[in-house]
Tab-separated table of C-alpha atoms in Angstrom:
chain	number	residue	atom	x	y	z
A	1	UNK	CA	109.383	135.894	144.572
A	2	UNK	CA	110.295	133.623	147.615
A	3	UNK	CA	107.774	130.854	148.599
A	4	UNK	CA	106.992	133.054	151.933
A	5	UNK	CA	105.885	136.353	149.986
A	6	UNK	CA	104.182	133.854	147.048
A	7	UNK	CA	101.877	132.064	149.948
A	8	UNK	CA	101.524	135.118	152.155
A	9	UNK	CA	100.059	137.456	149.092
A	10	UNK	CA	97.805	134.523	148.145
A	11	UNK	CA	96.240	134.530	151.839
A	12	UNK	CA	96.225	138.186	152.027
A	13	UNK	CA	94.319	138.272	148.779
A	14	UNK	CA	91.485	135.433	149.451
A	15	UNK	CA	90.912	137.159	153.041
A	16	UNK	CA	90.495	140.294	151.693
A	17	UNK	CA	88.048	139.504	148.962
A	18	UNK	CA	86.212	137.282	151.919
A	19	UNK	CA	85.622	140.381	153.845
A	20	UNK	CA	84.910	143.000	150.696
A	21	UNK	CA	82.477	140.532	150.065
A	22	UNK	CA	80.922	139.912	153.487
A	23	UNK	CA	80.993	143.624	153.864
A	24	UNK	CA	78.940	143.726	150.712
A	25	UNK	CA	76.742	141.920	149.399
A	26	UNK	CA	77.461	138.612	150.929
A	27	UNK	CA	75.648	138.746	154.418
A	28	UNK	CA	75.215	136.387	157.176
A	29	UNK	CA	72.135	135.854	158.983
A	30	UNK	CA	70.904	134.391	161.891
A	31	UNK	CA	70.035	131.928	161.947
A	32	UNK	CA	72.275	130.957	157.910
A	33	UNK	CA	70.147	130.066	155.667
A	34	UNK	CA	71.309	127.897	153.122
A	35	UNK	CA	72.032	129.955	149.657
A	36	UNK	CA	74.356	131.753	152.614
A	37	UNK	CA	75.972	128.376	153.895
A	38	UNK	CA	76.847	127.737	150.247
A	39	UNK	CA	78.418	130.551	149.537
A	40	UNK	CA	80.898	130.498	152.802
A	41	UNK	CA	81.207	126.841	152.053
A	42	UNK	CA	82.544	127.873	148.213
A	43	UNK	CA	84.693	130.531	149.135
A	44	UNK	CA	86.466	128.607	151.817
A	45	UNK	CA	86.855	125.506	149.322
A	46	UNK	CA	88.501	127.801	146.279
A	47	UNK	CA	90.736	129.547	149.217
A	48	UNK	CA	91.585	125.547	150.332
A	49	UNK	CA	91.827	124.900	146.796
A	50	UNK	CA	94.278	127.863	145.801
A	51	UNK	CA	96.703	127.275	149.106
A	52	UNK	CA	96.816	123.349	147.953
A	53	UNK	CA	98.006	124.309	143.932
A	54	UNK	CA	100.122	127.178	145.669
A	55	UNK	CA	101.433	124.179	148.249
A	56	UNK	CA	101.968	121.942	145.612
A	57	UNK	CA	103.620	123.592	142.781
A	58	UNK	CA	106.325	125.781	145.172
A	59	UNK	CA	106.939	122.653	147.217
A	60	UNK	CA	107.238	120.267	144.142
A	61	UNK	CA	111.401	121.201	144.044
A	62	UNK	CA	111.521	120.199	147.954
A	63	UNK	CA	110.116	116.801	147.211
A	64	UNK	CA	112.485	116.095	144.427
A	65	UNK	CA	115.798	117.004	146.448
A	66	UNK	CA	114.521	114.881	149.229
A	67	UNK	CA	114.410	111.568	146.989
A	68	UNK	CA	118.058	112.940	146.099
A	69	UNK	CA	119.338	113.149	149.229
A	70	UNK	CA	117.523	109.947	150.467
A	71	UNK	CA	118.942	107.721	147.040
A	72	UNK	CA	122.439	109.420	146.625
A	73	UNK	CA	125.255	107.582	146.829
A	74	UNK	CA	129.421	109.094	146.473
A	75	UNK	CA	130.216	105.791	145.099
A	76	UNK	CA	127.559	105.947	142.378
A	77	UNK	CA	127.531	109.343	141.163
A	78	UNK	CA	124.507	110.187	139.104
A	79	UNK	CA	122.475	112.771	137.837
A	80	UNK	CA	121.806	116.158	139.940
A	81	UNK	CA	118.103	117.184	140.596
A	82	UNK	CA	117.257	119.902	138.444
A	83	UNK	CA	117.276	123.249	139.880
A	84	UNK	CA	113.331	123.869	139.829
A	85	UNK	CA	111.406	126.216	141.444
A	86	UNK	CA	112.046	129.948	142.336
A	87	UNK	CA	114.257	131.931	144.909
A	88	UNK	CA	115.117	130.318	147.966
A	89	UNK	CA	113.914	126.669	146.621
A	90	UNK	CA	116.287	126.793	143.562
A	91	UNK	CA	119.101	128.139	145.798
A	92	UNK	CA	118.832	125.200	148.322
A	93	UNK	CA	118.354	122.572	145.231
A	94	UNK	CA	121.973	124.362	143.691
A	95	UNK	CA	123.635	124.426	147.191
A	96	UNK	CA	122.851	121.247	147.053
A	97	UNK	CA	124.260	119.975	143.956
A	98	UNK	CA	127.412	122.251	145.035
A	99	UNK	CA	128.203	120.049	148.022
A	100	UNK	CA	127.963	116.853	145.890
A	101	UNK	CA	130.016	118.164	143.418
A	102	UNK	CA	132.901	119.065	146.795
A	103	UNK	CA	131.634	115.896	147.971
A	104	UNK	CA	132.673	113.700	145.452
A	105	UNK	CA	135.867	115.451	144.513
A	106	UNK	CA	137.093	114.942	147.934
A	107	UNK	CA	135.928	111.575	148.136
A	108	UNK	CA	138.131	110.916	144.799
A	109	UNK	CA	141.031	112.502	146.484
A	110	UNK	CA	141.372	110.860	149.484
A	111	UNK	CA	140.375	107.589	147.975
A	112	UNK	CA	143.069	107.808	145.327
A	113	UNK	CA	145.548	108.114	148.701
A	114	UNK	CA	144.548	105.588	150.850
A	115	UNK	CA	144.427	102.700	147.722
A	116	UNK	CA	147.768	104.730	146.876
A	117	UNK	CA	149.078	103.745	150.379
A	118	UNK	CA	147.911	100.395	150.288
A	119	UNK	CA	149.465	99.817	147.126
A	120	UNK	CA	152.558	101.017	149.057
A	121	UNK	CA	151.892	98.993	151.589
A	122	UNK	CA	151.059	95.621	149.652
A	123	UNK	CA	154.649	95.982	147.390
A	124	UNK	CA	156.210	96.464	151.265
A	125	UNK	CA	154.655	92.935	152.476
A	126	UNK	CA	155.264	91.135	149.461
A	127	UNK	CA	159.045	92.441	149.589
A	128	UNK	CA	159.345	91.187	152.754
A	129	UNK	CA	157.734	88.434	152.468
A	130	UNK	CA	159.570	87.178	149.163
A	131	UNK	CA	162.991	88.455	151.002
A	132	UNK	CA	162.631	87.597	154.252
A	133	UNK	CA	160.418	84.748	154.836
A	134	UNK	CA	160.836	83.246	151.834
A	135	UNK	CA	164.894	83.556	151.982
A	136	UNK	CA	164.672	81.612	155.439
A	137	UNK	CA	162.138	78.962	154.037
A	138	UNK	CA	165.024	78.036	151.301
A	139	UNK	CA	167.571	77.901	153.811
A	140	UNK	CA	165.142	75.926	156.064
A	141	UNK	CA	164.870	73.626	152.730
A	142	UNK	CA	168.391	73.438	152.563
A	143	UNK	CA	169.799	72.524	155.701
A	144	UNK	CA	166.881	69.494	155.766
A	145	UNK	CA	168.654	68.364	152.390
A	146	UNK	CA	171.908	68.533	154.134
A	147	UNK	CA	170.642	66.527	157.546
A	148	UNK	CA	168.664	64.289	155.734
A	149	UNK	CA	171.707	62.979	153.435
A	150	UNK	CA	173.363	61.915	156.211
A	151	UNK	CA	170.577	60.738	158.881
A	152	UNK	CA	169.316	57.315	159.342
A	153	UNK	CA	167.043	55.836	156.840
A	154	UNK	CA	164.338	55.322	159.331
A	155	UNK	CA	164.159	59.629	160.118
A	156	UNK	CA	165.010	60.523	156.108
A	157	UNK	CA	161.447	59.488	155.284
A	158	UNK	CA	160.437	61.850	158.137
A	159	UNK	CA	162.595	64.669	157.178
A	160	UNK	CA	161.561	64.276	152.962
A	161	UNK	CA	158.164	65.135	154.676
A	162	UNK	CA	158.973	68.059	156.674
A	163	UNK	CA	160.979	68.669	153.177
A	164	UNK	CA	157.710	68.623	151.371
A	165	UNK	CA	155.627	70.775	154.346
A	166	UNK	CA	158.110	73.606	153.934
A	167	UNK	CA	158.350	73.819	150.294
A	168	UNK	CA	154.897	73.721	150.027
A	169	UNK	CA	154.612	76.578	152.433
A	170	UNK	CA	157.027	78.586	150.159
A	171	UNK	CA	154.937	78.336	147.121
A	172	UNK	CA	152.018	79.440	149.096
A	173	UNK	CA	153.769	82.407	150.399
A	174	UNK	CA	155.127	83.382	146.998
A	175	UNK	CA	151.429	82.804	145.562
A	176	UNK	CA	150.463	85.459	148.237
A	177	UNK	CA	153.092	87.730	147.177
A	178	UNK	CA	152.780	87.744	143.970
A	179	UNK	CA	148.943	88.608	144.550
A	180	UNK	CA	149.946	91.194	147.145
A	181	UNK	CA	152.256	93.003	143.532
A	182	UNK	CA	151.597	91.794	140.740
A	183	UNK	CA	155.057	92.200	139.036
A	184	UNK	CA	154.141	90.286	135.768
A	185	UNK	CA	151.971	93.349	135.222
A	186	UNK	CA	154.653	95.681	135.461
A	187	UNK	CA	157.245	93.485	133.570
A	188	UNK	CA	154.632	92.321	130.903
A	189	UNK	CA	151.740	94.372	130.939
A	190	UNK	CA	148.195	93.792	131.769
A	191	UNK	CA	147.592	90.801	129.244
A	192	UNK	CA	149.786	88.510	130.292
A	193	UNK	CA	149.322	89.564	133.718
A	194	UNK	CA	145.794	88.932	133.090
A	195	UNK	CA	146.446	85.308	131.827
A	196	UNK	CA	148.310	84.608	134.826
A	197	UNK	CA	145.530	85.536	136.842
A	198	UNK	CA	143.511	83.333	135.186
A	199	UNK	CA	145.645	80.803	135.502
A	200	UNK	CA	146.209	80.686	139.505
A	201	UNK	CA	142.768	80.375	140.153
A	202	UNK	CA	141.769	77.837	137.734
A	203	UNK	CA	142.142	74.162	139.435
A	204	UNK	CA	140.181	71.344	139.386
A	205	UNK	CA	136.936	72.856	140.978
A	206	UNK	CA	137.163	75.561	139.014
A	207	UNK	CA	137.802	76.278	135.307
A	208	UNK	CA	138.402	80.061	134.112
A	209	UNK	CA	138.871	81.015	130.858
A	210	UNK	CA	139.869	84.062	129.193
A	211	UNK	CA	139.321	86.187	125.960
A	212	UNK	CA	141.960	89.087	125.379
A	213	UNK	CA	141.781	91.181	122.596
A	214	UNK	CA	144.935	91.952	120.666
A	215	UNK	CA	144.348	95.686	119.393
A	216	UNK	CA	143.926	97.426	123.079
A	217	UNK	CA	144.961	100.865	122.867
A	218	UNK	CA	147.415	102.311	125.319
A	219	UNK	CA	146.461	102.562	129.242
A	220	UNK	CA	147.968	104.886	131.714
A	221	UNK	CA	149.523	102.589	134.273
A	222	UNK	CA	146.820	103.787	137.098
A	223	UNK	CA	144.278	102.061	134.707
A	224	UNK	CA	146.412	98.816	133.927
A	225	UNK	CA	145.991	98.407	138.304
A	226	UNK	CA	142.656	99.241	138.641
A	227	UNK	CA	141.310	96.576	135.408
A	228	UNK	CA	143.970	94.234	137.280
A	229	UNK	CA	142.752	94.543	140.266
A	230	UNK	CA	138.921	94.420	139.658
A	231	UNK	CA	139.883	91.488	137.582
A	232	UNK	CA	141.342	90.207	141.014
A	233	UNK	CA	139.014	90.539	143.114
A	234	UNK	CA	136.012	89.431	140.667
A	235	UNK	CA	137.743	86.602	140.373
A	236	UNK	CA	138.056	86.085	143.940
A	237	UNK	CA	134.336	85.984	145.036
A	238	UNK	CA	133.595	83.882	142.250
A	239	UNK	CA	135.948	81.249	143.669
A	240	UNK	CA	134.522	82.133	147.271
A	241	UNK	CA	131.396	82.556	147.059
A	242	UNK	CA	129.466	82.211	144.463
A	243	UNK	CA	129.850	77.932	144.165
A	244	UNK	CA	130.995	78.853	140.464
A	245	UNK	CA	132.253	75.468	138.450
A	246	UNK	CA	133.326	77.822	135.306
A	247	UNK	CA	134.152	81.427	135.034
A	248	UNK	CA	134.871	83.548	131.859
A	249	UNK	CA	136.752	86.403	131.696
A	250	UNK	CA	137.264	88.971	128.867
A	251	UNK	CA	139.443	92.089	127.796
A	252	UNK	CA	137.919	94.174	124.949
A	253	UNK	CA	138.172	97.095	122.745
A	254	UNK	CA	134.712	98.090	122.270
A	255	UNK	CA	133.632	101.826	120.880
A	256	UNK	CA	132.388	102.799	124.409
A	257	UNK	CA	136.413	102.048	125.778
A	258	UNK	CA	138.333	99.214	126.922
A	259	UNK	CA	135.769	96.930	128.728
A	260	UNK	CA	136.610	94.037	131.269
A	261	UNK	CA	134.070	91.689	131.906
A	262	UNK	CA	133.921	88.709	134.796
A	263	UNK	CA	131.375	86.430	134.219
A	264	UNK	CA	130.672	83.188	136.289
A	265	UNK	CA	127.827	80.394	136.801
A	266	UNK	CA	127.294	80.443	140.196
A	267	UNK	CA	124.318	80.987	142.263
A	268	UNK	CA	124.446	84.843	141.779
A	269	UNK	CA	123.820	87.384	144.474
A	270	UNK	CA	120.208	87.672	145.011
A	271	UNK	CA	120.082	91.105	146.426
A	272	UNK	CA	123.343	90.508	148.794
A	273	UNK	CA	124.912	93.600	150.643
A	274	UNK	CA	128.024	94.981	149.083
A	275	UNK	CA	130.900	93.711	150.939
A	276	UNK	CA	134.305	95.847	150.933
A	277	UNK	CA	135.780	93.822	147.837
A	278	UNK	CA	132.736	95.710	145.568
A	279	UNK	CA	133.238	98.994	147.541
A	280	UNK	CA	136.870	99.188	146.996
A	281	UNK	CA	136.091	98.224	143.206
A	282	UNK	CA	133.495	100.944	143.322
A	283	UNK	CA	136.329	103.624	143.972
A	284	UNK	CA	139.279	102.097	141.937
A	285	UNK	CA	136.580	102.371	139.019
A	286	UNK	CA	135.714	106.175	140.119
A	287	UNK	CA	139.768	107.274	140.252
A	288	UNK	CA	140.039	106.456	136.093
A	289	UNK	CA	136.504	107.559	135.246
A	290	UNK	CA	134.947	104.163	134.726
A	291	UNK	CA	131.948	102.812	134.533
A	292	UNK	CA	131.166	99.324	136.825
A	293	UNK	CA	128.362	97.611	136.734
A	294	UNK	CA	127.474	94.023	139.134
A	295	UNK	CA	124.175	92.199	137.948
A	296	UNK	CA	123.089	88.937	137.072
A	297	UNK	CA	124.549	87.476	133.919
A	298	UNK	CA	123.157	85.221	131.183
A	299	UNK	CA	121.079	83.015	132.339
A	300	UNK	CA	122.596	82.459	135.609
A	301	UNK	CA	125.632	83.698	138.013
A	302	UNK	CA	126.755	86.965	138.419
A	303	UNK	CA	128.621	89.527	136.169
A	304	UNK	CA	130.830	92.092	136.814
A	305	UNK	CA	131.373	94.609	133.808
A	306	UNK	CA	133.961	97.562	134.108
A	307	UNK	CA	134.176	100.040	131.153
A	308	UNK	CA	136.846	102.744	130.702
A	309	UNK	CA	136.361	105.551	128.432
A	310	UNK	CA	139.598	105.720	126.269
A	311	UNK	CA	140.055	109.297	125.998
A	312	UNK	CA	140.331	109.282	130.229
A	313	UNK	CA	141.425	105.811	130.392
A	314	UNK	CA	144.666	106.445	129.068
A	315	UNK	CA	145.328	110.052	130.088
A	316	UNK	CA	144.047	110.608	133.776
A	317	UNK	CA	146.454	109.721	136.343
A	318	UNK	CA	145.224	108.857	139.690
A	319	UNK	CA	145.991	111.315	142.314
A	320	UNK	CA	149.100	110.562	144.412
């Protein structure tokens, strides 16, 4: 019966008892004496008391679905509030959990295409930027070879340093490209692109090291990215942000999946705001199925743990 009928009938019957009653034997007199105070004063508290157990248990539902609507997030899909209640209450709690469900399916769709065009986009800049600017750079290096050879001794010590400036500027550039495409991980696979990762950012302020198991199982390519590029950008705000001096990093084959974990010691993040680096992880992880998880870690620093179920890990493609 819908929550109008269910409160309506309730009313209707209290009333009408109130007046069989007052047309009965319950009088009223003038002035009320008390034994007829009472009993007005105990009907009207069991009609309070029925609407309130009425109110409460048909409303009950309501007040569920609004802490689901207030604490639901597309990024962190959860469970679905249960659909309680009767008639038009359990229809609006399964509309509901209908436009989640469209909700997050689109969300996964349109995600998987923009982070498919910006892959697009990143192999396009680090073309160019391998090809074109870094082609000139070498000629640049070149022809200073070339006029230096033959220029004074007093301007070759100033040319060896404009030498230096632009080579240095080409390694930096290629650095960039190769983080812009990774294209170890496509020629080698994610553990040694993994290593390499580790590699570029370790330097004298800051030491990462790595554990990789050996038995992985096989990973779709889609998922090979996404670990590599959580990996990335982990490893990123730990050398950013976090005033890290040592950072771990491991690749394992654990019976919940293939889990990647980041773990550094730096001051942790104390309740920050997301940034876009954890949102965009947030929806790489979604597009394979995975689980992520950022929280403290042992003892100190922050952790970043992303688990992939093997049975989607290596069979779901992301959407193109």
């Amino acid at each position: 019966m819908p929550l109008f009928w269910r409160i309506f009938l309730l009313n209707a019957v209290v009333l009408t008892v109130a007046t069989a009653l007052l047309l009965g034997p319950v009088t009223v007199s003038t002035p009320v004496l008390l034994t007829e105070a009472a009993v007005l004063t105990a009907g009207l508290a069991a009609m309070l008391i029925a609407n309130g157990v009425l109110l409460r248990v048909g409303l009950a539902p309501l007040q569920r679905l609004t802490r689901a609507m207030t604490t639901t997030d597309l990024l962190r899909p959860g469970a679905r509030p249960a659909a309680g209640g009767q008639g038009e209450v359990a229809e609006l709690i399964t509309t509901f959990n209908a436009m989640l469900d469209r909700l997050e399916a689109e969300r996964t769709v349109s995600a998987a295409r923009a982070l498919s065009a910006q892959e697009a986009e990143r192999h396009r800049i680090a073309q160019e930027l391998h090809d074109e600017v870094g082609q000139t750079l070498t000629a640049v290096l070149l022809e200073l070879k070339r006029v230096a050879d033959h220029a004074p001794p007093a301007v070759r010590d100033e040319l060896h340093q404009v030498q230096e400036t632009t080579r240095a500027g080409l390694d930096e550039i290629r650095r960039i490209a190769r983080r812009l495409r990774p294209g170890v991980l496509e020629e080698l696979g994610l553990s040694s692109a993994l290593k390499a990762l580790t590699g570029e950012f370790t330097g004298p302020a800051l030491s990462v090291r790595h554990h990789i198991d050996a038995d992985l199982p096989p990973l779709s390519r889609d998922t090979e990215l996404v670990l590599y590029r959580v990996a990335q950008e982990s490893l990123t705000n730990a050398a950013r942000h976090s005033g890290a001096r040592r950072v771990g990093l491991a690749l394992e084959h654990t019976p919940a999946g293939v889990e990647l974990s980041v773990r550094d010691d730096g001051h942790g993040i104390h309740g920050a705001p997301e940034g876009s680096g954890i949102g965009g992880m947030r929806e790489r992880a979604l597009l394979i199925g995975a689980d992520l998880s950022l929280g403290p870690g042992h003892g100190s620093g922050t952790e970043v743990r992303l688990v992939v179920p093997t049975h989607r890990g290596s069979h779901r493609p992301c959407p193109r």
